[in-house]
Each structure stands twice: as structure tokens, then as C-alpha cells.
């Protein structure tokens, strides 16, 4: 325990959207003079920001709460699982407080009740960009909360509510602060990025004295004026996504789309309550690649959805072979408490769900390997993530941190994380690339 400044321990679980929530809470704590503890033993209390999306995430969250209680004893719980306070208290009745997702004020009130803020708020100065949980050179930029969709496998609208977009001026000012603080890559995230501004009716806001409409194309174009990579995640394939491709072809934002498609069979998509227009998606992918040959497409899929037949699963594999996506994640269907899909008939046995996931990934691994092999001999700009004694670890425009591949550059180099360099690709595996440096890119 600290004799002077109150110490807060913090555990952040779940997706990048949750990570942004954690950063905001931590920034508030530091602004009020609290210090952050890297251990349970050194903390006066612990905040656990939970995930509640699927059963595995719920169990991880409950385990994390239990560990914090055992190691420290004073625990405040927030985040998505906080919507189910009864479940948390049934497992861990000694938690001090439970709040839901993005409940920043409620979390601060709970902290104040247990550990009053220092009298002198100037004992710790807060950097302009706030507290970040990512490395200094990249950051997540959350542009909205919630979701207006009602996908049958998902409970995100129940956890986080309907779509609430941030005014575009507010988003741009945060982006500017981050870039001024040394961030070289902004990863734009939300539950449904392409729906940005729908709830605001695309109301204009001001940035640098000029009006901008609160819509994704205008936001992407404005972000593209900043001296940083701009990467878009969770882009639902609305028709107006077509308007983003020219920005990528012009080099204003990264030629990268993270677009969760979920399946390739029309009936299964309808059961999921997702858009059931597989042929149209394939046509658009082909058109996008004609307009922007450097485009990288990432997506996620669910196999073993209730009622999925072997024929429908094979349809998904055929879709995968035709789409030739660059980066793909696959999940075996997991029942989520409260999801509509739980009531659907003909549940697929767990063993078969896992077997299909393995077959899916085998097909995609070969696609990914071939697409990476085709890059050998080409040149690209990479962003250095890590400098080791005998190699550098970097990422290309095709690689988002944590979820995609990496670029390994052998040798000892006098560079720092966050620098851009030009490289030539010399080798490839199913996931990663090898490269040799050509020159440091001074204009990025």
C-alpha cells in the first residue's frame, strides 16, 4: 500500500473497443492524481474491465475477478460483463462495485467511494494524449459506441446499446493529440465503423475552422491529412464503403479493410440476420481490387452455426477460395447467453464445429501462403514495432497489430520503434514475411 499517493491496479480484457474504455478510465484516474500499480500487492484497489461477448470471455473475466480478489481483496468491476451484475456477484460476492460498459463516471464514483482522490491534483501530470495501453507509436481511435444491428449470434447491442457516434470534430481533435504525441498509426475502431454518423444524421461539425460531415468517408479523408497511417477496422459492407476505396488508391488511408462477413452461404447468413448477398460481395471485392490493387482484405467467419449443413459449409469454403481474402479469422460457433441463435434448431455438435474450423483454416492457410509468396521481390514501407539484438520486427500496410502477420528484418539496425523504413520482401511463410531494408522513409 502507498503511504502517499493512492495506487490503482488495472486489468483490461476483451477487444480494442474495451481497451479504449480502459485508456479513458486510466486517463481520468491519472488526471485526478492517482498512481497506477503494476502489481496486485502494490495497489490500494483493483479495477477489472471485463468482456462478456462469448462464454470463454465470460469465464476469463470471472477468473480475472477471482484472481484480483485473491491477490488484493478490493475489486471494482466494469465492462461488458458488468451488465450481468447478478452473475458476477453470484461468483464473487465480495466485489466492491459493478458497472456496465463505457460507464466512466460510474467507475470514477466507485473509486472515489473506496479511495478518495488526492487533495492536490497536480502531483501527477497527465500527457495530452491521455494514458495509452498500446505502444507509443500506435493507438486505437474509437469513433462510436454501440450497434444498431440485431445479428442472431451477438449480444453487443444488449451490452453496449444502440449506435452513438462521436462528433467528427471531437474525433479529429483526439487524433491530432495522438499524432502530436508520437503516434504513427491510428487504428479506427467501433462496433460498426461504416455506420458512423447515421445516428447524427451526418450532422456537420468543425475541425480546424472548416465544417465536416459526420460520416465515415469524410472522417477517413480528414484523418488522411494527418502524418500517420490510418487503418479501418470493423467495416460493415454498406454500399457507401465503395467511397473509401479511392482514398486508399490515392494513398490517403491504408489500403486495408477489416470487414466481418461471417459466412458464405445465403441461408446461413439469413439465419444469422446478416446481409445475404454473397455474389454481390464477390463482385464488389473484384471491383475494389481493380480500383486499388494493393488492397488487403481481412474478415472473420463463424462455422458450425446452428443448422449449418455440410453442403452449406462447403459453400463457405467455395466462397473463401473465390474471394481470396488476405487475412481471415475463424470461430467455431459458441452459444452466448441471451443470443437469439440459441433457440434455433439443429445445433451442430461441438466436435463437428471444431473439425469444420480446422478444415476452414487449412483452406485459408494455403490462400494466405500463396498471397504472401506473391509479394516476394516487391518493395513496401513498414512500421518498426520492435528492435531486437539481431533483427527488427515490423508491420506492412497489410498487417494490423496483434491480429495479422509481421515482417522480420534480420540484422542489427540503429532504429527505434515507430520509424518507417522501405524494405524489399525476400521470403514468406503462411503468415509472416521476411525482408531487407532499402532506405528509411523520411516522408511518412
Coordinates of N, CA and C in Angstrom, one line a residue, residues 268-368:
X268 N -27.6 -19.5 -44.3 CA -26.9 -19.3 -43.0 C -26.8 -17.8 -42.7
X269 N -26.5 -17.0 -43.7 CA -26.4 -15.6 -43.4 C -27.8 -15.0 -43.0
X270 N -28.8 -15.5 -43.6 CA -30.2 -15.1 -43.3 C -30.5 -15.5 -41.8
X271 N -30.1 -16.7 -41.5 CA -30.3 -17.2 -40.1 C -29.5 -16.4 -39.1
X272 N -28.3 -15.9 -39.5 CA -27.5 -15.0 -38.7 C -28.1 -13.6 -38.6
X273 N -29.0 -13.3 -39.5 CA -29.6 -11.9 -39.7 C -28.5 -11.0 -40.2
X274 N -27.7 -11.5 -41.1 CA -26.7 -10.8 -41.8 C -27.1 -10.6 -43.3
X275 N -26.5 -9.6 -44.0 CA -26.8 -9.4 -45.4 C -26.6 -10.7 -46.2
X276 N -27.6 -11.1 -47.0 CA -27.5 -12.4 -47.7 C -27.3 -12.1 -49.2
X277 N -26.1 -11.6 -49.5 CA -25.9 -11.3 -50.9 C -24.4 -11.6 -51.3
X278 N -24.1 -12.9 -51.2 CA -22.7 -13.4 -51.3 C -22.2 -13.0 -52.7
X279 N -23.0 -13.2 -53.8 CA -22.5 -12.9 -55.1 C -22.1 -11.4 -55.2
X280 N -23.0 -10.5 -54.6 CA -22.7 -9.1 -54.7 C -21.4 -8.8 -54.0
X281 N -21.1 -9.4 -52.8 CA -19.9 -9.2 -52.1 C -18.7 -9.6 -53.0
X282 N -18.8 -10.7 -53.6 CA -17.7 -11.1 -54.5 C -17.5 -10.1 -55.6
X283 N -18.6 -9.6 -56.2 CA -18.4 -8.6 -57.3 C -17.8 -7.4 -56.8
X284 N -18.1 -6.9 -55.6 CA -17.6 -5.7 -55.0 C -16.1 -5.9 -54.7
X285 N -15.7 -7.1 -54.2 CA -14.3 -7.3 -53.9 C -13.5 -7.2 -55.2
X286 N -14.0 -7.8 -56.3 CA -13.3 -7.8 -57.5 C -13.2 -6.3 -58.0
X287 N -14.2 -5.5 -57.9 CA -14.2 -4.1 -58.3 C -13.2 -3.3 -57.4
X288 N -13.2 -3.6 -56.1 CA -12.3 -2.8 -55.3 C -10.9 -3.1 -55.6
X289 N -10.6 -4.4 -55.9 CA -9.2 -4.7 -56.3 C -8.8 -4.2 -57.6
X290 N -9.7 -4.0 -58.5 CA -9.4 -3.3 -59.8 C -9.0 -1.9 -59.5
X291 N -9.8 -1.2 -58.6 CA -9.5 0.2 -58.3 C -8.3 0.4 -57.4
X292 N -8.0 -0.6 -56.6 CA -6.9 -0.5 -55.6 C -6.2 -1.8 -55.5
X293 N -5.3 -2.1 -56.4 CA -4.6 -3.4 -56.4 C -3.9 -3.8 -55.1
X294 N -3.5 -2.8 -54.4 CA -2.8 -3.1 -53.1 C -3.7 -3.4 -52.0
X295 N -5.0 -3.4 -52.2 CA -6.0 -3.6 -51.1 C -5.8 -4.9 -50.4
X296 N -5.7 -4.8 -49.0 CA -5.7 -6.0 -48.2 C -7.1 -6.2 -47.5
X297 N -7.6 -7.4 -47.6 CA -8.9 -7.6 -47.0 C -8.8 -8.6 -45.9
X298 N -9.3 -8.2 -44.7 CA -9.4 -9.1 -43.6 C -10.8 -9.3 -43.3
X299 N -11.1 -10.6 -42.8 CA -12.5 -10.8 -42.4 C -12.5 -11.9 -41.3
X300 N -13.7 -12.1 -40.7 CA -13.9 -13.1 -39.7 C -15.2 -13.9 -40.1
X301 N -15.2 -15.2 -39.8 CA -16.2 -16.1 -40.1 C -16.6 -17.0 -38.9
X302 N -17.8 -17.5 -38.9 CA -18.3 -18.4 -37.9 C -18.7 -19.7 -38.6
X303 N -18.2 -20.8 -38.1 CA -18.6 -22.1 -38.6 C -19.3 -22.9 -37.5
X304 N -20.1 -23.8 -38.0 CA -20.9 -24.6 -37.0 C -22.1 -23.9 -36.4
X305 N -22.6 -22.9 -37.2 CA -23.7 -22.1 -36.7 C -24.9 -23.1 -36.7
X306 N -25.9 -22.9 -35.7 CA -27.0 -23.9 -35.7 C -27.7 -24.1 -37.0
X307 N -27.8 -25.3 -37.4 CA -28.5 -25.7 -38.6 C -27.5 -25.8 -39.8
X308 N -26.2 -25.4 -39.7 CA -25.3 -25.4 -40.8 C -25.1 -26.8 -41.3
X309 N -25.4 -27.1 -42.5 CA -25.2 -28.5 -43.1 C -23.8 -28.6 -43.7
X310 N -23.4 -29.8 -44.0 CA -22.1 -30.0 -44.7 C -22.1 -29.3 -46.0
X311 N -23.2 -29.3 -46.8 CA -23.3 -28.6 -48.1 C -23.1 -27.1 -47.9
X312 N -23.7 -26.5 -46.8 CA -23.6 -25.1 -46.6 C -22.2 -24.8 -46.1
X313 N -21.5 -25.6 -45.4 CA -20.1 -25.4 -45.0 C -19.2 -25.4 -46.2
X314 N -19.5 -26.3 -47.2 CA -18.7 -26.4 -48.4 C -18.9 -25.1 -49.2
X315 N -20.2 -24.6 -49.2 CA -20.4 -23.3 -49.8 C -19.5 -22.2 -49.3
X316 N -19.3 -22.2 -48.0 CA -18.4 -21.3 -47.3 C -17.0 -21.4 -47.8
X317 N -16.5 -22.7 -47.9 CA -15.2 -22.9 -48.4 C -15.0 -22.5 -49.8
X318 N -16.1 -22.7 -50.7 CA -16.0 -22.2 -52.1 C -15.9 -20.7 -52.1
X319 N -16.7 -20.0 -51.2 CA -16.7 -18.6 -51.2 C -15.3 -18.1 -50.8
X320 N -14.7 -18.8 -49.8 CA -13.3 -18.4 -49.4 C -12.3 -18.6 -50.5
X321 N -12.4 -19.7 -51.3 CA -11.5 -19.9 -52.4 C -11.7 -18.8 -53.5
X322 N -12.9 -18.4 -53.7 CA -13.1 -17.3 -54.8 C -12.8 -16.0 -54.3
X323 N -13.1 -15.6 -53.0 CA -12.8 -14.3 -52.5 C -11.3 -14.0 -52.4
X324 N -10.5 -15.1 -52.1 CA -9.1 -14.9 -51.9 C -8.7 -13.8 -50.9
X325 N -9.3 -13.9 -49.8 CA -9.0 -12.9 -48.7 C -7.6 -13.0 -48.2
X326 N -7.0 -11.9 -47.8 CA -5.7 -11.9 -47.4 C -5.5 -12.4 -45.9
X327 N -6.3 -11.9 -45.0 CA -6.3 -12.3 -43.6 C -7.6 -12.7 -43.1
X328 N -7.7 -13.8 -42.5 CA -9.0 -14.4 -42.1 C -8.9 -15.0 -40.7
X329 N -9.9 -14.7 -39.8 CA -10.1 -15.3 -38.6 C -11.3 -16.2 -38.6
X330 N -11.3 -17.3 -37.9 CA -12.5 -18.2 -37.9 C -12.8 -18.6 -36.5
X331 N -14.1 -18.6 -36.1 CA -14.5 -19.1 -34.8 C -15.5 -20.2 -35.0
X332 N -15.4 -21.2 -34.2 CA -16.4 -22.2 -34.1 C -17.5 -21.6 -33.3
X333 N -18.8 -21.8 -33.7 CA -19.9 -21.1 -33.1 C -19.9 -21.5 -31.6
X334 N -20.1 -20.4 -30.8 CA -20.2 -20.6 -29.3 C -21.5 -19.9 -28.8
X335 N -22.4 -20.7 -28.2 CA -23.6 -20.1 -27.7 C -23.3 -19.0 -26.7
X336 N -24.0 -17.9 -26.8 CA -23.8 -16.8 -25.9 C -25.2 -16.6 -25.2
X337 N -25.1 -16.5 -23.9 CA -26.3 -16.3 -23.1 C -27.1 -15.1 -23.6
X338 N -28.3 -15.3 -24.0 CA -29.1 -14.1 -24.4 C -29.2 -14.0 -25.9
X339 N -28.4 -14.7 -26.7 CA -28.4 -14.6 -28.1 C -29.6 -15.3 -28.7
X340 N -30.2 -14.7 -29.8 CA -31.4 -15.3 -30.4 C -31.0 -16.7 -31.0
X341 N -29.8 -16.8 -31.5 CA -29.4 -18.1 -32.2 C -29.5 -19.3 -31.3
X342 N -29.5 -19.1 -30.0 CA -29.6 -20.3 -29.1 C -30.9 -21.0 -29.3
X343 N -31.9 -20.4 -29.8 CA -33.2 -21.0 -29.9 C -33.4 -21.7 -31.2
X344 N -32.4 -21.6 -32.1 CA -32.5 -22.2 -33.4 C -32.3 -23.7 -33.3
X345 N -33.0 -24.5 -34.2 CA -32.9 -25.9 -34.1 C -31.6 -26.5 -34.8
X346 N -31.4 -27.8 -34.6 CA -30.3 -28.5 -35.3 C -28.9 -27.9 -34.9
X347 N -28.7 -27.8 -33.6 CA -27.4 -27.4 -33.1 C -26.3 -28.4 -33.6
X348 N -25.2 -27.8 -34.1 CA -24.1 -28.6 -34.6 C -23.2 -29.1 -33.4
X349 N -22.9 -30.4 -33.3 CA -22.1 -30.9 -32.1 C -20.8 -30.1 -32.0
X350 N -20.3 -30.0 -30.8 CA -19.1 -29.2 -30.6 C -17.9 -29.8 -31.4
X351 N -17.8 -31.1 -31.4 CA -16.7 -31.8 -32.1 C -16.7 -31.5 -33.6
X352 N -17.9 -31.4 -34.2 CA -18.0 -31.1 -35.6 C -17.7 -29.7 -35.8
X353 N -18.1 -28.8 -34.9 CA -17.8 -27.4 -35.1 C -16.3 -27.2 -35.1
X354 N -15.6 -27.8 -34.2 CA -14.2 -27.7 -34.2 C -13.5 -28.3 -35.4
X355 N -14.0 -29.4 -35.9 CA -13.5 -30.0 -37.1 C -13.6 -29.1 -38.3
X356 N -14.8 -28.5 -38.4 CA -15.0 -27.6 -39.5 C -14.1 -26.4 -39.4
X357 N -13.9 -25.9 -38.2 CA -13.0 -24.7 -38.1 C -11.6 -25.1 -38.5
X358 N -11.1 -26.3 -38.2 CA -9.8 -26.7 -38.6 C -9.7 -26.9 -40.1
X359 N -10.8 -27.4 -40.7 CA -10.8 -27.5 -42.2 C -10.8 -26.1 -42.9
X360 N -11.6 -25.2 -42.3 CA -11.6 -23.9 -42.8 C -10.3 -23.2 -42.8
X361 N -9.6 -23.3 -41.6 CA -8.3 -22.7 -41.5 C -7.2 -23.3 -42.4
X362 N -7.4 -24.6 -42.7 CA -6.4 -25.3 -43.6 C -6.6 -24.7 -45.0
X363 N -7.8 -24.5 -45.4 CA -8.0 -23.9 -46.7 C -7.5 -22.4 -46.8
X364 N -7.8 -21.7 -45.7 CA -7.3 -20.3 -45.7 C -5.8 -20.2 -45.6
X365 N -5.2 -21.1 -44.9 CA -3.7 -21.0 -44.7 C -3.0 -21.1 -46.0
X366 N -3.6 -22.0 -46.9 CA -3.0 -22.1 -48.3 C -3.2 -20.8 -49.1
X367 N -4.4 -20.2 -49.0 CA -4.7 -19.0 -49.7 C -3.7 -17.9 -49.2
X368 N -3.6 -17.8 -47.9 CA -2.7 -16.8 -47.3 C -1.3 -17.0 -47.7

